[in-house]
mmCIF file of C-alpha atoms in Angstrom:
data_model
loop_
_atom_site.group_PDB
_atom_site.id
_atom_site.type_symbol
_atom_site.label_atom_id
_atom_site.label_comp_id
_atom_site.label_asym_id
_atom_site.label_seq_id
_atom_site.Cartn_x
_atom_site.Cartn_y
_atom_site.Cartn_z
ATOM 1 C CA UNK A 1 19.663 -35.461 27.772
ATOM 2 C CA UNK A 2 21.216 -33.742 30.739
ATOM 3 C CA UNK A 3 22.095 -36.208 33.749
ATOM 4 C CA UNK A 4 22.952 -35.544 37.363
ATOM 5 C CA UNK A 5 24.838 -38.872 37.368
ATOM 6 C CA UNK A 6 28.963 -39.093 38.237
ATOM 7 C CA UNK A 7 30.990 -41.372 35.901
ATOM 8 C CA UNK A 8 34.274 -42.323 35.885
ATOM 9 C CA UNK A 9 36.356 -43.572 33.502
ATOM 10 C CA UNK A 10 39.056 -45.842 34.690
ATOM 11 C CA UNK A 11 42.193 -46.196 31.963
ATOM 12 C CA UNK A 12 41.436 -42.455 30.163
ATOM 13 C CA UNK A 13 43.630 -43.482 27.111
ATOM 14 C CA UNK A 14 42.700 -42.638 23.653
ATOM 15 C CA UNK A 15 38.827 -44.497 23.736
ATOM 16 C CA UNK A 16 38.271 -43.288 27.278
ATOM 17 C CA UNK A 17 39.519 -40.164 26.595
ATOM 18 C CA UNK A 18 37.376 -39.411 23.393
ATOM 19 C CA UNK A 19 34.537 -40.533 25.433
ATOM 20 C CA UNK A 20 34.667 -38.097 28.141
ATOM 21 C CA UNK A 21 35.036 -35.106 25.494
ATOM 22 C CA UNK A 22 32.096 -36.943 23.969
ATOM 23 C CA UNK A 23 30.092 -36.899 26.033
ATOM 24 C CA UNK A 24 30.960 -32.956 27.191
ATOM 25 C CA UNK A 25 30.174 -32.282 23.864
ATOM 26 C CA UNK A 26 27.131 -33.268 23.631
ATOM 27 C CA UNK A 27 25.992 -31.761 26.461
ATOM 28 C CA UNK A 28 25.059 -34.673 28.527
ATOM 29 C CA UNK A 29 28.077 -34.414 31.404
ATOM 30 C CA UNK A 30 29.925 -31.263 32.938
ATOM 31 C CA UNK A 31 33.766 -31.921 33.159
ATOM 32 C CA UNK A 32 32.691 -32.120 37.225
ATOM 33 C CA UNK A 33 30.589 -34.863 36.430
ATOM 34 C CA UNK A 34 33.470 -37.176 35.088
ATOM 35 C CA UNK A 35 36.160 -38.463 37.026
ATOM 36 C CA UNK A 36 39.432 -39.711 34.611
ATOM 37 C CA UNK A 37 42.249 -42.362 36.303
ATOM 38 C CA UNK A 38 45.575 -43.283 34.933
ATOM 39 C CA UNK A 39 48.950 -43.876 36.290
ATOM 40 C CA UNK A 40 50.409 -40.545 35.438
ATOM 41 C CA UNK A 41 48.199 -38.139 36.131
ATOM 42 C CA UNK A 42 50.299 -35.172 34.747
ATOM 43 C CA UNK A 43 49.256 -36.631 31.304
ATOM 44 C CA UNK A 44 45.985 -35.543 32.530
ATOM 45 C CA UNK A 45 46.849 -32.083 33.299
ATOM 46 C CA UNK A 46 45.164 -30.367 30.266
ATOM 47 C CA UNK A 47 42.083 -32.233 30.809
ATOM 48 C CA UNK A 48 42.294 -30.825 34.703
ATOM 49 C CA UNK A 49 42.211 -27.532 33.777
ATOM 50 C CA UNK A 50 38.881 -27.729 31.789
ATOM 51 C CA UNK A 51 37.310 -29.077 34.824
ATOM 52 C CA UNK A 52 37.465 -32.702 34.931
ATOM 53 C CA UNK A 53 38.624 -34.489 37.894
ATOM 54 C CA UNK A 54 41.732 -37.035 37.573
ATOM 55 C CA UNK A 55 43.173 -39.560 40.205
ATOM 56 C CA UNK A 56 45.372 -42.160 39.975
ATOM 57 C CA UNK A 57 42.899 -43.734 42.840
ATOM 58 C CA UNK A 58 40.837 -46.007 41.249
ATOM 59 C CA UNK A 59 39.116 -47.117 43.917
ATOM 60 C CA UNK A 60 38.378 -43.813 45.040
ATOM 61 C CA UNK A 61 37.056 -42.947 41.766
ATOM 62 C CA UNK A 62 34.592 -45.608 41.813
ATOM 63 C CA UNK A 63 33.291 -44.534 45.204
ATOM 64 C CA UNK A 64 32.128 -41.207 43.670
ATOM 65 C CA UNK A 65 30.966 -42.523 40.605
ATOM 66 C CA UNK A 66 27.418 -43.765 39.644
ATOM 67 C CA UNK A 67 28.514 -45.512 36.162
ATOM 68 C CA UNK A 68 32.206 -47.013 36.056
ATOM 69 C CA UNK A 69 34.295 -47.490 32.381
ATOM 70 C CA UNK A 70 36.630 -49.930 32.491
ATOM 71 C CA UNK A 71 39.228 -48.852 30.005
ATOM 72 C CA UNK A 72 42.481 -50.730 29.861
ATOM 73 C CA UNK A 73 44.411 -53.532 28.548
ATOM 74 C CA UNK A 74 42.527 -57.236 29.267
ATOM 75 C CA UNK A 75 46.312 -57.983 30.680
ATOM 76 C CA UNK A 76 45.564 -54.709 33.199
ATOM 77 C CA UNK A 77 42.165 -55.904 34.126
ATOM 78 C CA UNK A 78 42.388 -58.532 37.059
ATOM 79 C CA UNK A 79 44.684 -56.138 39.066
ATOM 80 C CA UNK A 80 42.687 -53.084 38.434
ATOM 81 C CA UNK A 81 38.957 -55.498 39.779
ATOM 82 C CA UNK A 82 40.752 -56.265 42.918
ATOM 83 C CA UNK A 83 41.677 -52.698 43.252
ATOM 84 C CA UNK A 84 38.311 -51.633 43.185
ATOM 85 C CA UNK A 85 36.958 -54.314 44.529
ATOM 86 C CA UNK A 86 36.336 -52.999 48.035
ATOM 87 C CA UNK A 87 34.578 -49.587 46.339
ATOM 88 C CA UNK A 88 32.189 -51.692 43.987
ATOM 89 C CA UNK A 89 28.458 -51.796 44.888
ATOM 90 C CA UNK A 90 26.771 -54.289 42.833
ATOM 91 C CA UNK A 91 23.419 -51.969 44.060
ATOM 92 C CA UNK A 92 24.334 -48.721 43.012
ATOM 93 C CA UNK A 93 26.941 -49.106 39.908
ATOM 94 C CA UNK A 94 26.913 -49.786 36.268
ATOM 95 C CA UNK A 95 29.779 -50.956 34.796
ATOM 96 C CA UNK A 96 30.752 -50.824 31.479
ATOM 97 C CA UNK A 97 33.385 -52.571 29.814
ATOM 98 C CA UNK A 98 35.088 -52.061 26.856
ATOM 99 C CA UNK A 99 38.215 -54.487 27.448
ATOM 100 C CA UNK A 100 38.668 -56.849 24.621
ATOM 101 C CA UNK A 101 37.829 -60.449 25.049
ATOM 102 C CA UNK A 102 36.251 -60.363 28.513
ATOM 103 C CA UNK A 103 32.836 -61.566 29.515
ATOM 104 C CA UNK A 104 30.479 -59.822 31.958
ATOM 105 C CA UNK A 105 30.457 -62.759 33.636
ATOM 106 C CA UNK A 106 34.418 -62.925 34.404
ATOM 107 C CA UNK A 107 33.819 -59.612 35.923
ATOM 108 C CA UNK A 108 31.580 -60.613 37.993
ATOM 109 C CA UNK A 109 33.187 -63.401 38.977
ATOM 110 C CA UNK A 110 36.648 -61.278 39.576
ATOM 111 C CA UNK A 111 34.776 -59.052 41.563
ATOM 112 C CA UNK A 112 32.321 -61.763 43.378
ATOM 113 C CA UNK A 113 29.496 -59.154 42.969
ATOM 114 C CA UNK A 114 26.151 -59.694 41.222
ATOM 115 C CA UNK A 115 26.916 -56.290 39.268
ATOM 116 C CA UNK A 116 25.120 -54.787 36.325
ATOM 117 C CA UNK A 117 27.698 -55.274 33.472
ATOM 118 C CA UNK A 118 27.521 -54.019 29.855
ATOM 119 C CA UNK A 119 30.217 -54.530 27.274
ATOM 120 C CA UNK A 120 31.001 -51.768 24.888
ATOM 121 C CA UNK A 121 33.337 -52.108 21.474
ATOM 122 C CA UNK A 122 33.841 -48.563 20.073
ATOM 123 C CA UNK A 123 36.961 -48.043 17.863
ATOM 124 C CA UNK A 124 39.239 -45.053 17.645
ATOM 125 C CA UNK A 125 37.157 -43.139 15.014
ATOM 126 C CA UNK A 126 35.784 -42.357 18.709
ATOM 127 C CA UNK A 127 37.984 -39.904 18.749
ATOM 128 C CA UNK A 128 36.075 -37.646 15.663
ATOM 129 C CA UNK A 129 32.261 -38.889 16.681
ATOM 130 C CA UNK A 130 32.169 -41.549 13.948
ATOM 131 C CA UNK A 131 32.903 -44.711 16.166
ATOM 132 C CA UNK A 132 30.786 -48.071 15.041
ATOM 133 C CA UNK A 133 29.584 -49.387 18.659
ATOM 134 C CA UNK A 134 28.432 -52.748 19.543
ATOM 135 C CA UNK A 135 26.799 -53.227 22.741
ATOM 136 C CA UNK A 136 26.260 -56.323 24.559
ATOM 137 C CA UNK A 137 25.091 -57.753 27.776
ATOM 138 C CA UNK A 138 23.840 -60.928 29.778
ATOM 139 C CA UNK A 139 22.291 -59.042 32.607
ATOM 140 C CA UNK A 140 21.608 -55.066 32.579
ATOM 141 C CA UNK A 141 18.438 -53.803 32.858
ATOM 142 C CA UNK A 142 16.504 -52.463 29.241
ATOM 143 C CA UNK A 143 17.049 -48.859 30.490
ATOM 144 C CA UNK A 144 20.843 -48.950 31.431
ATOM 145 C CA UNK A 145 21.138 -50.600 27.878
ATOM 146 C CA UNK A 146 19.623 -47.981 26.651
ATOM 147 C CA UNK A 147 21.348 -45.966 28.851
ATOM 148 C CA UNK A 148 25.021 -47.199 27.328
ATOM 149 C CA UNK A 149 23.554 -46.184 24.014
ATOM 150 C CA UNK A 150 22.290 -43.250 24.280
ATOM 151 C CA UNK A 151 26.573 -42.349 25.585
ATOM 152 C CA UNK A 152 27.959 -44.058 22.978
ATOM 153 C CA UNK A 153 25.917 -42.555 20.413
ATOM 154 C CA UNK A 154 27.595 -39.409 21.059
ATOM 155 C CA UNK A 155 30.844 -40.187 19.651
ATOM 156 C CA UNK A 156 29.100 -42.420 16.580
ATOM 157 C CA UNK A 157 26.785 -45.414 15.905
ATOM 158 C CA UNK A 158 25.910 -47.880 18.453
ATOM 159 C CA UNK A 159 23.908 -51.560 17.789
ATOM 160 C CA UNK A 160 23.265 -53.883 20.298
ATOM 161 C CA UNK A 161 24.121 -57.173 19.322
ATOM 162 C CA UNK A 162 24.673 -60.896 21.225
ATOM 163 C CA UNK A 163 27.638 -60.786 23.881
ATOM 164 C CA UNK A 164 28.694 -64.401 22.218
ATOM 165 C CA UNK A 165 29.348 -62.032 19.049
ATOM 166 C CA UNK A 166 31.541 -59.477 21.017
ATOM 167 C CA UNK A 167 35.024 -60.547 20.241
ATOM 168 C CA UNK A 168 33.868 -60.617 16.549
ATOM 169 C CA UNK A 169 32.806 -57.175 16.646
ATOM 170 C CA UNK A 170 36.350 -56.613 18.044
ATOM 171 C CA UNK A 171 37.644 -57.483 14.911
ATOM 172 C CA UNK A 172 35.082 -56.549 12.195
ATOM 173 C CA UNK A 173 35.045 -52.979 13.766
ATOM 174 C CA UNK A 174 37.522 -52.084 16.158
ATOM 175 C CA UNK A 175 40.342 -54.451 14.017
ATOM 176 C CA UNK A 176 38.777 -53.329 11.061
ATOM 177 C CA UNK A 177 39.358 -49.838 10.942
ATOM 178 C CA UNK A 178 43.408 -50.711 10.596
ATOM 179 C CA UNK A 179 42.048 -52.582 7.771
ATOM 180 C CA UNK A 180 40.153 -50.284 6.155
ATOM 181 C CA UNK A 181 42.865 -47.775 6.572
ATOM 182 C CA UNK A 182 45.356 -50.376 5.341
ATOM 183 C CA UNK A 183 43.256 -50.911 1.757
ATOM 184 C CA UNK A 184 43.044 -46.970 1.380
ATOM 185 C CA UNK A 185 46.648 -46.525 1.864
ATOM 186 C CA UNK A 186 47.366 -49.177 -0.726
ATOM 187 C CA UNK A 187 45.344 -47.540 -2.993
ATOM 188 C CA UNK A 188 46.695 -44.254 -2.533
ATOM 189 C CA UNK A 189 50.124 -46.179 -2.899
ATOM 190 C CA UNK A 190 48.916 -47.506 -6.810
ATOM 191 C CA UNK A 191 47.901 -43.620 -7.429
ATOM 192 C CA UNK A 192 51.595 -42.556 -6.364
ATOM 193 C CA UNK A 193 52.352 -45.296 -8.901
ATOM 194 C CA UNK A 194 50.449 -44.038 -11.594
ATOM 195 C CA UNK A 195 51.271 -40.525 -11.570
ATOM 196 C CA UNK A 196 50.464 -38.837 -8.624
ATOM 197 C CA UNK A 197 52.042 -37.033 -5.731
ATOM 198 C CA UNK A 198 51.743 -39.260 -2.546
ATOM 199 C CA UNK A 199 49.775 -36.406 -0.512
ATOM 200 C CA UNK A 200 47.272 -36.105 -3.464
ATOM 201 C CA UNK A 201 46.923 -39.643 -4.160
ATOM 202 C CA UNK A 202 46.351 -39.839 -0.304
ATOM 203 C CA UNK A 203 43.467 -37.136 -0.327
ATOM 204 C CA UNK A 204 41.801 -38.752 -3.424
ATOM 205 C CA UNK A 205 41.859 -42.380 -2.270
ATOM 206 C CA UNK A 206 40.581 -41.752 1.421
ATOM 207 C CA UNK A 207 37.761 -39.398 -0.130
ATOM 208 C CA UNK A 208 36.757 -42.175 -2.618
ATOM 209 C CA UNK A 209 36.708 -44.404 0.836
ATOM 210 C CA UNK A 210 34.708 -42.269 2.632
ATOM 211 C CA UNK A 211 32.251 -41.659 -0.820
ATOM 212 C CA UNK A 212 32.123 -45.688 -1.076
ATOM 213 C CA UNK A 213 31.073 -46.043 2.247
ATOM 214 C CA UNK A 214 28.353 -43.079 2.497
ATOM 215 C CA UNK A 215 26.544 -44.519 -0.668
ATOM 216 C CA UNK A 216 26.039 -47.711 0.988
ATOM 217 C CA UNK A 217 25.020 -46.172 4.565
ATOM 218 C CA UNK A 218 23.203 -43.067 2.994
ATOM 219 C CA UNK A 219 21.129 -45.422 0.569
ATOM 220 C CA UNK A 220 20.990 -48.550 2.406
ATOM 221 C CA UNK A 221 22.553 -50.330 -0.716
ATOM 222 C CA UNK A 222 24.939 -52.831 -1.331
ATOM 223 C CA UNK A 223 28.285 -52.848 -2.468
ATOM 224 C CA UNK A 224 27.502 -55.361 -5.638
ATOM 225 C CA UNK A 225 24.858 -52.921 -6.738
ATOM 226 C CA UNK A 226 26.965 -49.845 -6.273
ATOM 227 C CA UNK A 227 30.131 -51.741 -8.123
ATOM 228 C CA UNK A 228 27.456 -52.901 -11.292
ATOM 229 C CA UNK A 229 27.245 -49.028 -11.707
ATOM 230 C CA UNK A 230 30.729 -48.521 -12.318
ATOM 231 C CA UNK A 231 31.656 -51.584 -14.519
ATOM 232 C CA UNK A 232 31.158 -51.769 -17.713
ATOM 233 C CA UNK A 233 31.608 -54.502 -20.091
ATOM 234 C CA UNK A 234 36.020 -54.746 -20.903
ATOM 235 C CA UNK A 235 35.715 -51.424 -19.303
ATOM 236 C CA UNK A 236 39.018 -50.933 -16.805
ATOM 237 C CA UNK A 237 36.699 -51.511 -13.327
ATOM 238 C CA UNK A 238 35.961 -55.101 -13.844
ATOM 239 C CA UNK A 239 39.772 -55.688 -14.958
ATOM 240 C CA UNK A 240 41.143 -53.962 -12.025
ATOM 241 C CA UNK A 241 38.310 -55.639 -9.567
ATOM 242 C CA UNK A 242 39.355 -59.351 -11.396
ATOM 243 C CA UNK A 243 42.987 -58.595 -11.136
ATOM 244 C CA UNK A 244 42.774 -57.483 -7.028
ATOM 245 C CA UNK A 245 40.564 -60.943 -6.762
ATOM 246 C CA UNK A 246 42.526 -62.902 -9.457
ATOM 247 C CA UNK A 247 45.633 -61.979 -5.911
ATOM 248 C CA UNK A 248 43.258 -62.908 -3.606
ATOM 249 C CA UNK A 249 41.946 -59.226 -2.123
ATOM 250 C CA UNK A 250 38.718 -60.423 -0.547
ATOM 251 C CA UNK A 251 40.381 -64.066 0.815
ATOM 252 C CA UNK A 252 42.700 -61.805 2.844
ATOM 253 C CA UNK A 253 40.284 -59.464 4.029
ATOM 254 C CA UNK A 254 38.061 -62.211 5.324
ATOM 255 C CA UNK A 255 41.242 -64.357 6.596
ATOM 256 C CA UNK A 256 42.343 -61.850 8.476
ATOM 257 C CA UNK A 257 38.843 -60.697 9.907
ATOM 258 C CA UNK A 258 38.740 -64.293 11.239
ATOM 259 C CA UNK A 259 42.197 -64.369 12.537
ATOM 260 C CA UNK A 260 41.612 -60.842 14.666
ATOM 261 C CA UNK A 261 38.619 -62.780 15.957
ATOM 262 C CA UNK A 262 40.457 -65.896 17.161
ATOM 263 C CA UNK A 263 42.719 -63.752 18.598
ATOM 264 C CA UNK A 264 40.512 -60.966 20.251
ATOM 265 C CA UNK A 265 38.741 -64.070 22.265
ATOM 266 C CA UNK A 266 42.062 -65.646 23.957
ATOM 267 C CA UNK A 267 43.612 -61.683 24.953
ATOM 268 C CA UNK A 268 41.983 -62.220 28.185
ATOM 269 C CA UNK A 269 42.866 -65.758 29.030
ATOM 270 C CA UNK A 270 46.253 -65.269 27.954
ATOM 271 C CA UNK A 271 47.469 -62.711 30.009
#
């Protein structure tokens, strides 16, 4: 799926970052096709010398590009619209968005141009092609959707879902892999505890994770009928499972799920 189109990524931190190489990857832009901003553009020097082109202009970067990612902090995102406001042409360029918190419509609005705006939510597993995407929108045409996917699948799985549920996402997905990572190092923490070295016990819990996880997505089952296999009646499963819920393990997980989402949806308005 070779394109001729230019895109530049505005805010080439880790997400923007993994995208580009993505997208290189998979053969679908050249380094010359993808322009990369950021303040300090000697952090881009490696990146420069494989071909891609880097500015701390992004207004200028917008001007070449065909497809604009908008990158950076929701605090960052008002000054960087009025920077490239006067570049912007709500005829020729896609933008996509994958700023925490922030509507298409406040884009639009920030930029006072009827733009074509799509929101992405990928989270850092972006960086090793296993990112969960949601995509949303409240005015892009089917094929730039489609369009957005198509990149996005590249680095990992992308659904498109409601924009209304995009600061959810933010948490279930993009929030959740700190989670996730928190429960496996907690495990791997109980393993120290019973007898193992803490880089064993590290290895053994985050394979388990990743085994968990692939027998649900590999076999489209679910995680009661996958735990029914391993307890057994006053077997040690179901008193571990009762003692984690007996301390509340699944309360927290879906309290703090629900308090990522409260605060993904005020980032923007805060700032």
């Amino acid at each position: 799926m070779e394109t001729q189109q230019h895109i530049a990524i505005l805010g080439s931190g880790n997400i923007g970052l993994a995208l580009a190489k993505g997208l290189v990857k998979a053969g679908i832009f050249t380094p010359q096709q993808i322009t990369l901003t950021r303040r300090n553009v000697a952090a881009l020097s490696v990146l420069a010398a494989e071909g891609y082109n880097v500015t701390a202009d992004n207004a200028e970067a917008v001007t070449k590009a065909d497809i604009v990612v908008l990158a950076i902090l929701p605090q960052q995102l008002n000054k960087l619209l009025d920077e490239i406001k006067p570049a912007a042409n709500q005829t020729k360029h896609l933008l996509i968005s994958v700023v925490s918190g922030v509507s298409c419509q406040d884009i639009r609005n920030q930029l006072a141009l009827d733009v074509q705006v799509i929101r992405a939510m990928p989270n850092t597993a972006i960086a090793i092609g296993q990112s969960m995407t949601c995509i949303a929108t409240d005015n892009a045409s089917a094929a730039n959707v489609s369009l957005v996917k198509s990149l996005f699948d590249t680095v990992g799985v992308s659904i498109q879902i409601n924009e209304e549920l995009m600061t959810s996402a933010t948490a279930l997905c993009a929030c959740g892999i700190a989670f996730f990572l928190r429960s496996i190092r907690a495990a791997s923490q109980g393993g120290t505890e019973i007898g193992f070295h803490a880089h064993d016990a590290l290895k053994m819990a985050a394979q388990t994770a990743k085994g968990a996880a692939d027998l649900l997505l590999q076999l489209a089952s679910h995680p009661e009928q996958e735990i029914d296999k391993v307890t057994s009646p006053k077997g040690c499963t179901i008193a571990g499972l009762n003692e984690m819920e007996h301390n509340g393990f699944s309360s927290a997980m879906i309290k703090g799920i629900k308090v990522s989402a409260e605060k993904a949806g005020a980032l923007y308005k805060s700032e």
